[in-house]
PDB file of C-alpha atoms and ligand atoms in Angstrom:
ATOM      1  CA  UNK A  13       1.391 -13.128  24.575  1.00 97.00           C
ATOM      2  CA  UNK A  14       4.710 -13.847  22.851  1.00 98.00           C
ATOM      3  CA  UNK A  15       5.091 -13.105  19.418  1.00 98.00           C
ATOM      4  CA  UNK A  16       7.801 -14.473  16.780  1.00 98.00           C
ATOM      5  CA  UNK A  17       8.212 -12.573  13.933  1.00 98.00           C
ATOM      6  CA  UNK A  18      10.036 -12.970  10.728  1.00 98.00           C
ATOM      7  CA  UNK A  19      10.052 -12.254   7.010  1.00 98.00           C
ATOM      8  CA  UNK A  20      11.417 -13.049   3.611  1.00 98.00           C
ATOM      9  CA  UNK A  21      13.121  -9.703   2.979  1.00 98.00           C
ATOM     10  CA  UNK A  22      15.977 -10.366   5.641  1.00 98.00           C
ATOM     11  CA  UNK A  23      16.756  -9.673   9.090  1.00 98.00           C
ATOM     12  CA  UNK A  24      18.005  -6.304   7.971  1.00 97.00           C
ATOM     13  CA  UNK A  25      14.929  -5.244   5.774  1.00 98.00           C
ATOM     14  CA  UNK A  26      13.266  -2.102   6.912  1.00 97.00           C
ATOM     15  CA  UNK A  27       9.716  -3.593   6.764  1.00 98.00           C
ATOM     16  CA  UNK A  28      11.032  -6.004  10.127  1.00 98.00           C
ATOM     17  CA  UNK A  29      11.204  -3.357  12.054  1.00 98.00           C
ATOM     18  CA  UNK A  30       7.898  -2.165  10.765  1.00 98.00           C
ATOM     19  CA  UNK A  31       6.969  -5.817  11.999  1.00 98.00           C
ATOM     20  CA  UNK A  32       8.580  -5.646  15.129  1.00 98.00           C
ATOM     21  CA  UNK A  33       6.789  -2.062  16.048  1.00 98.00           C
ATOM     22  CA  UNK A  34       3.445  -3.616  15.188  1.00 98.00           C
ATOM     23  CA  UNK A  35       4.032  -6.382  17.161  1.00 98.00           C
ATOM     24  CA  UNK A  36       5.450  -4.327  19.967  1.00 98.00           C
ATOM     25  CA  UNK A  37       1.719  -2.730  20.405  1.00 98.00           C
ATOM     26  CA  UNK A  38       0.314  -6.164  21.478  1.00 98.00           C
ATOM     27  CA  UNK A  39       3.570  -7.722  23.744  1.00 98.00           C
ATOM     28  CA  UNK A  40       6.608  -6.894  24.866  1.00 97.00           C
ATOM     29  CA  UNK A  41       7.731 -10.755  24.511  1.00 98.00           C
ATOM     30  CA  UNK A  42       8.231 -10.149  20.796  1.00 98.00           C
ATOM     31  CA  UNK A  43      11.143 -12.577  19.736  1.00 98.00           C
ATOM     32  CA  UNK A  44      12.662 -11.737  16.196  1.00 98.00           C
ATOM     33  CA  UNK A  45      13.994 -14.767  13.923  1.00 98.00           C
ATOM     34  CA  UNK A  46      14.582 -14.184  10.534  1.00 98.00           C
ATOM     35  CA  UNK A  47      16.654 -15.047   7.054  1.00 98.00           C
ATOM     36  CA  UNK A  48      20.362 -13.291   7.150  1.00 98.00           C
ATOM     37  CA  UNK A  49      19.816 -12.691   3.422  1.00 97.00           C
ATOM     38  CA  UNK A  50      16.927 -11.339   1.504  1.00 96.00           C
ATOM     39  CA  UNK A  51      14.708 -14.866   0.152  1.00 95.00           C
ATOM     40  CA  UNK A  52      11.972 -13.272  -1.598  1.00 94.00           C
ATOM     41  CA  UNK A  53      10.472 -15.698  -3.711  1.00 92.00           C
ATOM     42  CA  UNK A  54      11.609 -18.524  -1.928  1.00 95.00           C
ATOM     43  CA  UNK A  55       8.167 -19.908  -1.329  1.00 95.00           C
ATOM     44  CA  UNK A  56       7.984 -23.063   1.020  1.00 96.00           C
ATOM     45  CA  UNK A  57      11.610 -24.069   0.490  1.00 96.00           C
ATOM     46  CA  UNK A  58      13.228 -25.978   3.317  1.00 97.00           C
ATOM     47  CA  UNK A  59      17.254 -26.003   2.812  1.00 97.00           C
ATOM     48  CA  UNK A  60      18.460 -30.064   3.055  1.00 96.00           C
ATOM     49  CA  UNK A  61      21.734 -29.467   0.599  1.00 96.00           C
ATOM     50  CA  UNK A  62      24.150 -27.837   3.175  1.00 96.00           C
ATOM     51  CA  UNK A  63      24.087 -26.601   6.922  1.00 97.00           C
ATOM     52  CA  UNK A  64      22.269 -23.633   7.738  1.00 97.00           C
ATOM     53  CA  UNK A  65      23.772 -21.676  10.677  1.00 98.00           C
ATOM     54  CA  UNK A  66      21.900 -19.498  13.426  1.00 97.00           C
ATOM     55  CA  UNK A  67      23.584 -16.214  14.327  1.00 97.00           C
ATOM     56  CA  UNK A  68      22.219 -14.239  17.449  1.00 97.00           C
ATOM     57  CA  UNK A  69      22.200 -10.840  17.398  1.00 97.00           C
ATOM     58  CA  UNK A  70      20.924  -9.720  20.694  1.00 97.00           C
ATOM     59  CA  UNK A  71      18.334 -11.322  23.514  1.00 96.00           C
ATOM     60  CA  UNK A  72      15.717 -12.340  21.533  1.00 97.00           C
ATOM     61  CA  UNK A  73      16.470 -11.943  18.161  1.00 98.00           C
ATOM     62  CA  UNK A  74      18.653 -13.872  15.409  1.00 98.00           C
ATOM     63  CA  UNK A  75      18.932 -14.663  12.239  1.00 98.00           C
ATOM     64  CA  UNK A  76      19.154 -17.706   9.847  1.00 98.00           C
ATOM     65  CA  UNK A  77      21.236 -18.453   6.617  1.00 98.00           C
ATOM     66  CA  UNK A  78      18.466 -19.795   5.399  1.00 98.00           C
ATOM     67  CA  UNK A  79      14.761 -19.759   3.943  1.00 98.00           C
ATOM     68  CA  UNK A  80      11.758 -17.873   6.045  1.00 98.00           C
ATOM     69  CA  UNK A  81      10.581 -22.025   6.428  1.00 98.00           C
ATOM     70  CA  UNK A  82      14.290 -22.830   8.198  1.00 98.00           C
ATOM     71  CA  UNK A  83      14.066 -19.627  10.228  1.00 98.00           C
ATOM     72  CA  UNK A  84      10.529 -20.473  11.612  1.00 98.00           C
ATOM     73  CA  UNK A  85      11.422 -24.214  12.242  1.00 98.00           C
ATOM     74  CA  UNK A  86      14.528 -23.135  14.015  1.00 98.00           C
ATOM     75  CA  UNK A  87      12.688 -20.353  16.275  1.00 98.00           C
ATOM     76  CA  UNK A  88      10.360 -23.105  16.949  1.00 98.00           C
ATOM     77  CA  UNK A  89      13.041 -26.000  17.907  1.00 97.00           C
ATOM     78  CA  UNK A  90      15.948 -24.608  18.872  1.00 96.00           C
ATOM     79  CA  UNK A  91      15.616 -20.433  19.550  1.00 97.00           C
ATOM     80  CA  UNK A  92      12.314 -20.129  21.833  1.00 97.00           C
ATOM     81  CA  UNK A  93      12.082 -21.630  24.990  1.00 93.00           C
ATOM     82  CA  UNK A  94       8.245 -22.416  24.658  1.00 97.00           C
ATOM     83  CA  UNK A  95       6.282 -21.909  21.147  1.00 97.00           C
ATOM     84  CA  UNK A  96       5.002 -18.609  20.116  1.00 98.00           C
ATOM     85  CA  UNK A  97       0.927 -17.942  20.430  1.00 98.00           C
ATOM     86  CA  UNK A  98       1.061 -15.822  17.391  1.00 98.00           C
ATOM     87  CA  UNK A  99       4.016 -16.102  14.272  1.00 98.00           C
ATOM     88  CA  UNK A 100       3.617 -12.792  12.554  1.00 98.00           C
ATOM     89  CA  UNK A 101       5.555 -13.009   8.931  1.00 98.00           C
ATOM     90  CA  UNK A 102       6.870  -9.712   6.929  1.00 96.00           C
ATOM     91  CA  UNK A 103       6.301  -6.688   6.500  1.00 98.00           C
ATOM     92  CA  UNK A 104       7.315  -7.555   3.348  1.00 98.00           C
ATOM     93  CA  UNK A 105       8.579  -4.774   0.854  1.00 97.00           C
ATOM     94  CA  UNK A 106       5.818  -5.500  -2.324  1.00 96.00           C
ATOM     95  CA  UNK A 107       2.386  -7.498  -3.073  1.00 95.00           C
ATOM     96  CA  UNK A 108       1.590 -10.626  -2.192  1.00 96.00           C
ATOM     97  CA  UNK A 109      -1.785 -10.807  -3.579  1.00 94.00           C
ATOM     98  CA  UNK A 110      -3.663 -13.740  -6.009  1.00 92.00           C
ATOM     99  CA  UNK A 111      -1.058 -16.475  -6.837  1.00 88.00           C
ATOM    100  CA  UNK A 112       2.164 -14.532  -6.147  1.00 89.00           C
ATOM    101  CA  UNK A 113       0.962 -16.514  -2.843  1.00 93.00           C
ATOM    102  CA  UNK A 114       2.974 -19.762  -3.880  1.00 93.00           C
ATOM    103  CA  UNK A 115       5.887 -18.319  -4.947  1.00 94.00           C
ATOM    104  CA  UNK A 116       6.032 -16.236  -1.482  1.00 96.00           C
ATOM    105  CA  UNK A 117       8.605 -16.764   1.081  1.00 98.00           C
ATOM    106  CA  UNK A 118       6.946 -14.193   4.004  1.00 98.00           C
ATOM    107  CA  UNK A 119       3.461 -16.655   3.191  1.00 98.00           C
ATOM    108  CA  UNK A 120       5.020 -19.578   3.620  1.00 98.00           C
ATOM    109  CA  UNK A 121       6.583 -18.317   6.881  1.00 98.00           C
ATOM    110  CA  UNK A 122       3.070 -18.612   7.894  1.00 98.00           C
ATOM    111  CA  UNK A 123       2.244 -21.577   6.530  1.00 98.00           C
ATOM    112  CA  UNK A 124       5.360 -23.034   8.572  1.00 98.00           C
ATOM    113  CA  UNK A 125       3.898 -21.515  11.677  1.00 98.00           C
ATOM    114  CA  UNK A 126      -0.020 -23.443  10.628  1.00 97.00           C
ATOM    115  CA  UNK A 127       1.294 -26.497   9.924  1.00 97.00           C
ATOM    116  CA  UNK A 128       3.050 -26.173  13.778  1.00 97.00           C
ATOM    117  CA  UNK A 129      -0.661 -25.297  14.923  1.00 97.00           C
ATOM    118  CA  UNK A 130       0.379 -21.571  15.522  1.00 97.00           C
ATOM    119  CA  UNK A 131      -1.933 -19.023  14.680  1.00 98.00           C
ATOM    120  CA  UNK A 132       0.231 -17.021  11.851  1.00 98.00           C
ATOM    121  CA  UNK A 133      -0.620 -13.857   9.683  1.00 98.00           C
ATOM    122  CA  UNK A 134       1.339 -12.630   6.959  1.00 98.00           C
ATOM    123  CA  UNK A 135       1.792  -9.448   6.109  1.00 98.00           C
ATOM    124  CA  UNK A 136       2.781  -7.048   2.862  1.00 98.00           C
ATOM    125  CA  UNK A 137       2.968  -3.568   1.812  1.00 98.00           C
ATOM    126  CA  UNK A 138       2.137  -3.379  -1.682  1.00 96.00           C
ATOM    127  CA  UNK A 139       4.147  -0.171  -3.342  1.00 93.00           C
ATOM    128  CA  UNK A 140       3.376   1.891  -6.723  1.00 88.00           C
ATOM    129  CA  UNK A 141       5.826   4.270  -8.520  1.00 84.00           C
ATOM    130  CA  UNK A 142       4.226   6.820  -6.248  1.00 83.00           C
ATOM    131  CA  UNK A 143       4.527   5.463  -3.090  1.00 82.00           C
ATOM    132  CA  UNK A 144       8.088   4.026  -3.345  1.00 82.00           C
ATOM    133  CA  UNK A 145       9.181   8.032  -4.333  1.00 83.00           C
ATOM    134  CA  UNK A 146       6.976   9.468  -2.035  1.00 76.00           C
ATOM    135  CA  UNK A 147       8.685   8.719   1.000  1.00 82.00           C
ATOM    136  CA  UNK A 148       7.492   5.984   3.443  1.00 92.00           C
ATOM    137  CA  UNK A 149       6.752   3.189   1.051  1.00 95.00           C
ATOM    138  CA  UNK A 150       5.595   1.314   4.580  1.00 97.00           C
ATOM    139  CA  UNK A 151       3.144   4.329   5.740  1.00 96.00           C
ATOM    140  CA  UNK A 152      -0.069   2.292   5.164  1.00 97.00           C
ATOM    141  CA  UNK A 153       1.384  -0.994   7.164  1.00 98.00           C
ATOM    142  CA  UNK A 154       2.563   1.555   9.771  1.00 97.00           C
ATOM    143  CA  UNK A 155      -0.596   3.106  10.631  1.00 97.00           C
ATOM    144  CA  UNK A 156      -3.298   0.171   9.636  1.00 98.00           C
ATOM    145  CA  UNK A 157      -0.983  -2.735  11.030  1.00 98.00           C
ATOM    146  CA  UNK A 158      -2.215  -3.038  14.232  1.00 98.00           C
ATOM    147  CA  UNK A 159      -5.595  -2.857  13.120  1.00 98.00           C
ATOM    148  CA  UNK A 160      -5.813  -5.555  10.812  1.00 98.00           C
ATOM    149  CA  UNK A 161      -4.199  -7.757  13.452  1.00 98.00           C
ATOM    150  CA  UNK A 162      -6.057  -6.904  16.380  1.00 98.00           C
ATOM    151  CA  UNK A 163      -9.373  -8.574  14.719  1.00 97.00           C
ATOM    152  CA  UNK A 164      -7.367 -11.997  14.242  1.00 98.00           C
ATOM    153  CA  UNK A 165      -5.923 -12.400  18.243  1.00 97.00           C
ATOM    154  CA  UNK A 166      -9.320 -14.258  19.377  1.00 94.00           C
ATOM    155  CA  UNK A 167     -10.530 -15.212  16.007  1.00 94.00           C
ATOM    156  CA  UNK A 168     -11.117 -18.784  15.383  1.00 92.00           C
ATOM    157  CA  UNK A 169      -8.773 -20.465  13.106  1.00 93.00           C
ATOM    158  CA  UNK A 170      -9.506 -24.023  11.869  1.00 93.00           C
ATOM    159  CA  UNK A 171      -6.357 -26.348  11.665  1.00 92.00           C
ATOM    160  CA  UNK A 172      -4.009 -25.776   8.883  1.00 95.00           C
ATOM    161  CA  UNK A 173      -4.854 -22.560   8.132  1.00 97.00           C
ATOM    162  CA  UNK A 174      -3.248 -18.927   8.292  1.00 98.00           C
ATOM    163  CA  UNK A 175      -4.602 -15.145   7.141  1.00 98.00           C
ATOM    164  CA  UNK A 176      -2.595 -13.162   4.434  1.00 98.00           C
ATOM    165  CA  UNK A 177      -2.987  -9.324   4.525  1.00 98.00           C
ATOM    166  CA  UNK A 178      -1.982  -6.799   2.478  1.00 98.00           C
ATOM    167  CA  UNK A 179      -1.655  -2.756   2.673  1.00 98.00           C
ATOM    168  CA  UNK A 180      -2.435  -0.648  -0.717  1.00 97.00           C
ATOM    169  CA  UNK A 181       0.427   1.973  -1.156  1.00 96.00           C
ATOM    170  CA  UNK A 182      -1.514   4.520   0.162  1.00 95.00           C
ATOM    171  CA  UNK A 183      -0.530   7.186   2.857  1.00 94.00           C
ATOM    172  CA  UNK A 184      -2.363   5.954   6.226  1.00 93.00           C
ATOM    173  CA  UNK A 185      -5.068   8.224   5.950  1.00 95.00           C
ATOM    174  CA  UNK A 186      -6.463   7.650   2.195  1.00 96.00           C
ATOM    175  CA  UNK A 187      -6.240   3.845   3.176  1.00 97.00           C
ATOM    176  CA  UNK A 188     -10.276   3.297   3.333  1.00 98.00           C
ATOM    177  CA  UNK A 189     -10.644   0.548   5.624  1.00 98.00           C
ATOM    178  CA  UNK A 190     -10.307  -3.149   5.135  1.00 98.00           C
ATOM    179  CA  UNK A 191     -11.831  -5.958   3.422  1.00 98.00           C
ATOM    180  CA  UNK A 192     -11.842  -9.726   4.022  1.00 98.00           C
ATOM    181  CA  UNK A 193     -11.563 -10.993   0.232  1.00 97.00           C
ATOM    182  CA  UNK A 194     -10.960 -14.532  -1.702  1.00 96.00           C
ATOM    183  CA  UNK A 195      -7.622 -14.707  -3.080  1.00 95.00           C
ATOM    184  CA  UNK A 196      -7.659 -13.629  -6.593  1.00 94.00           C
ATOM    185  CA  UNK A 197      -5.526 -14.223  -9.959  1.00 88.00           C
ATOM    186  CA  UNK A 198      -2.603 -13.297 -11.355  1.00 79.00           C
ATOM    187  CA  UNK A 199      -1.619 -14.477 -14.291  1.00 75.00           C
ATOM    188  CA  UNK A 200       2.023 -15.237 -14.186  1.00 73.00           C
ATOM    189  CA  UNK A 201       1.910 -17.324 -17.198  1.00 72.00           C
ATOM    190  CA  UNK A 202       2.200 -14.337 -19.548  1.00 69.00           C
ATOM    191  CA  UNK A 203       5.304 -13.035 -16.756  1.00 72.00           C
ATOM    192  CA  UNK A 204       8.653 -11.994 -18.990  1.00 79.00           C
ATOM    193  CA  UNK A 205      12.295 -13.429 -18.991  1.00 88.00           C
ATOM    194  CA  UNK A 206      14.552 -10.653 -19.517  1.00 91.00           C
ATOM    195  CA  UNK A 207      17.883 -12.074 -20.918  1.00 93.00           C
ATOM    196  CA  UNK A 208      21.186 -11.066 -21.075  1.00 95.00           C
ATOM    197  CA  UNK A 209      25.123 -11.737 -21.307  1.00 96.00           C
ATOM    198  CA  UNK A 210      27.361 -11.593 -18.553  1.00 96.00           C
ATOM    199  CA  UNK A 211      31.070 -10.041 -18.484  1.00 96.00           C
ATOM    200  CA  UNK A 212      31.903 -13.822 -19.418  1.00 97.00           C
ATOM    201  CA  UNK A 213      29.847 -14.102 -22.359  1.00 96.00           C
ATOM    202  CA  UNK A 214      27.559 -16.124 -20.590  1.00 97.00           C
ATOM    203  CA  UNK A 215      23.636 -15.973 -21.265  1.00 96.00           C
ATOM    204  CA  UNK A 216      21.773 -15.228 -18.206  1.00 95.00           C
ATOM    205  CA  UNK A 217      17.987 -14.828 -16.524  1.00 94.00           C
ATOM    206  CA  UNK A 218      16.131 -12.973 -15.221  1.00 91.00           C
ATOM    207  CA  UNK A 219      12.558 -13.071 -13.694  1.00 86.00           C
ATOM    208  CA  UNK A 220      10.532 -10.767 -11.746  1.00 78.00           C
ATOM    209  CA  UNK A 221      11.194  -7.692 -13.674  1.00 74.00           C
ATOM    210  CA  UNK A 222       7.906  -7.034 -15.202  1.00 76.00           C
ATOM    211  CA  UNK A 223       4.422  -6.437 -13.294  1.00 74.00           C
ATOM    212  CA  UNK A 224       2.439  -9.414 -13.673  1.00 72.00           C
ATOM    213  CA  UNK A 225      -1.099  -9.648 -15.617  1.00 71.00           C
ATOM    214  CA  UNK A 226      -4.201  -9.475 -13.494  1.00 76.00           C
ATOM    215  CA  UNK A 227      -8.195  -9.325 -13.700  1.00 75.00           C
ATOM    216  CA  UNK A 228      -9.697  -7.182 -10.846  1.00 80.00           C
ATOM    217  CA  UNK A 229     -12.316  -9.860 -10.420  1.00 86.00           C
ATOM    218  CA  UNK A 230     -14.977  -8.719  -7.505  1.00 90.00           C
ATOM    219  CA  UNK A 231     -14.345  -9.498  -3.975  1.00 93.00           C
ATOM    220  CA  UNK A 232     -10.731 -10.343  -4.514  1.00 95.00           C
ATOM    221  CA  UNK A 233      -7.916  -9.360  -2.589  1.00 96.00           C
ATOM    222  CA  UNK A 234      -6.657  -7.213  -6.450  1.00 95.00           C
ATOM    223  CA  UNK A 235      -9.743  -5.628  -6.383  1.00 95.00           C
ATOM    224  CA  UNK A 236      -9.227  -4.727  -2.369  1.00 96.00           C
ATOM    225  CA  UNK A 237      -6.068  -2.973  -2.631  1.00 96.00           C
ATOM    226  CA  UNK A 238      -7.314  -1.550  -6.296  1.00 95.00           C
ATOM    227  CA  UNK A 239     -10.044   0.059  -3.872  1.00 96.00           C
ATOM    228  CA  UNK A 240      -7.396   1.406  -1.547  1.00 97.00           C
ATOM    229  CA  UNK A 241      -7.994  -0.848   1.106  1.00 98.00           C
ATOM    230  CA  UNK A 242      -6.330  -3.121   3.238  1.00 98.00           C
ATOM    231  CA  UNK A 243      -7.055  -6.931   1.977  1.00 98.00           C
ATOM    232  CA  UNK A 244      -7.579  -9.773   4.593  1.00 98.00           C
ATOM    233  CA  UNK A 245      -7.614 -12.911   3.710  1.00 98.00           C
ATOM    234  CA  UNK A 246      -8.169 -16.644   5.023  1.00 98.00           C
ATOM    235  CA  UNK A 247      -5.805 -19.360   3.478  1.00 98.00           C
ATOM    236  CA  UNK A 248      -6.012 -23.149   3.740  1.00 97.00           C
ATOM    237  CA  UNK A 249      -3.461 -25.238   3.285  1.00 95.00           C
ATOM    238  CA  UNK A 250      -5.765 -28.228   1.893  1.00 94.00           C
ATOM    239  CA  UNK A 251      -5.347 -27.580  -1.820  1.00 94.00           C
ATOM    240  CA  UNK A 252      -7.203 -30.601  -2.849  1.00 96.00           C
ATOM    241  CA  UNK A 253      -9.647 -29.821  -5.445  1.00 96.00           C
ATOM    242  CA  UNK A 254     -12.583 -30.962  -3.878  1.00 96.00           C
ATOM    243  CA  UNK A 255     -15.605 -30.564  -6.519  1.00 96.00           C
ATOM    244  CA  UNK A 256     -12.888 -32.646  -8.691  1.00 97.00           C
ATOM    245  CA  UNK A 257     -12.470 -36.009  -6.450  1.00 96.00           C
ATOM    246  CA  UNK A 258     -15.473 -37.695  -7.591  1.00 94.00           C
ATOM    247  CA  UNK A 259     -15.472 -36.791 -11.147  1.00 95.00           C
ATOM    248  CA  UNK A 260     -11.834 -38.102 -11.342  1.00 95.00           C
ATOM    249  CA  UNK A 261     -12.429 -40.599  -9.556  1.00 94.00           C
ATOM    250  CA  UNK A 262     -14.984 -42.010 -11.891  1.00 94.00           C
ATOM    251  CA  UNK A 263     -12.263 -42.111 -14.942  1.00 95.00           C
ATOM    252  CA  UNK A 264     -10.015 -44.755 -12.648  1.00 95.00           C
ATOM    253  CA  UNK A 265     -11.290 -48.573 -12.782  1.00 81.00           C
ATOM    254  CA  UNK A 266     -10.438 -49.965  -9.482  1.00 73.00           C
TER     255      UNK A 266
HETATM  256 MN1   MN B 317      10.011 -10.340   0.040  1.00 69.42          MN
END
């Protein structure tokens, strides 16, 4: 089986190699292709504006000055000889749980890898206070890694679709086992903009800073990794409101 794997934190980002050694317990054709600089919160961008450049490090594994979406059409074009059977994106360094979804670049790595018709997983540690200071924030990815994958290698996926997991910041062995859950909310409408003044004088922005409103709603992927366990779950790429087309429909004279 070969494996591509990549992330959003940068080719340099501890939770890579994390990647890398999860991938390394199902192949040893694991091919590495990944952003040179950290793109969290890049979502789906694709770079048109200016060239983006592919630098190889060793057999196998390079890097992109670009978004996770460049560096997974790249691998796929240009880096690997014949397309990967399995795109794993991440481990990235934080949540990516209800709708931080859209805003995330190690998602939309997958989604890159879907839309190709490559089955494609993304992963994240989420971290607390506690778990950032207490040593390995990755311990939980580590140790359950593997295991939520393993389920997904012969698992039907329909077309256009990808699986988003993500580890509660939990040592290995408090994690209490997983849970395939709907996507739930966060409410990034009520998110802060801290502001500031540069050495110039300038105003500036910035986003990000504050943790983000959300209801624990039951069976969500918030609720999973409130639980202290590891959240699976199924995304589509259709994002047509279905239940809606008719009803709208009706308010258009044709
Ligand atoms: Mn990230």
């Amino acid at each position: 089986m070969k494996i591509l794997v990549t992330n959003d934190d940068g080719y340099h980002a501890p939770g890579l190699t994390v990647l890398e050694e999860i991938a390394a317990q199902f192949s040893d054709d694991v091919w590495v292709c990944a952003p040179s600089e950290e793109q969290s919160g890049a979502g789906h961008s694709l770079t048109l504006n200016h060239p983006v450049r592919l630098q190889k490090y060793a057999e196998r594994r390079f890097a992109v000055t670009g978004t996770p979406t460049d560096s997974v059409m790249l691998a796929l074009r240009e880096v690997m000889d014949t397309p990967p059977d399995l795109i794993l994106s991440g481990v990235n360094r934080g949540a990516n749980l209800g709708d931080d979804i859209t805003y995330s670049g190690t998602v939309s790595a997958a989604i890159e890898g879907a839309l190709a018709g490559i089955r494609s997983i993304a992963l994240s540690q989420v971290y607390s206070r506690a778990s950032r200071e207490g040593g390995d924030l990755f311990a939980a990815a580590r140790e359950w890694g593997a295991k939520a994958v393993a389920p997904l290698l012969d698992a039907p996926f329909a077309g256009r679709s990808l699986v988003n997991v993500n580890f509660p910041p939990l040592a290995g062995d408090a994690v209490k086992g997983t849970r395939v859950v709907r996507q739930g909310f966060h409410d990034y409408s009520r998110g802060s903009v801290v502001e500031g003044t540069d050495p110039r004088g300038h105003r500036y922005f910035w986003f990000g800073l504050h943790a983000i409103e959300h209801t624990l709603d039951h069976g969500t992927d918030l609720e999973a990794i409130d639980d202290g366990f590891v959240a699976v779950t199924p995304l589509q790429l259709d994002l047509t409101h279905h239940s809606s087309l008719g009803s709208m429909a009706e308010r258009y004279e044709n």
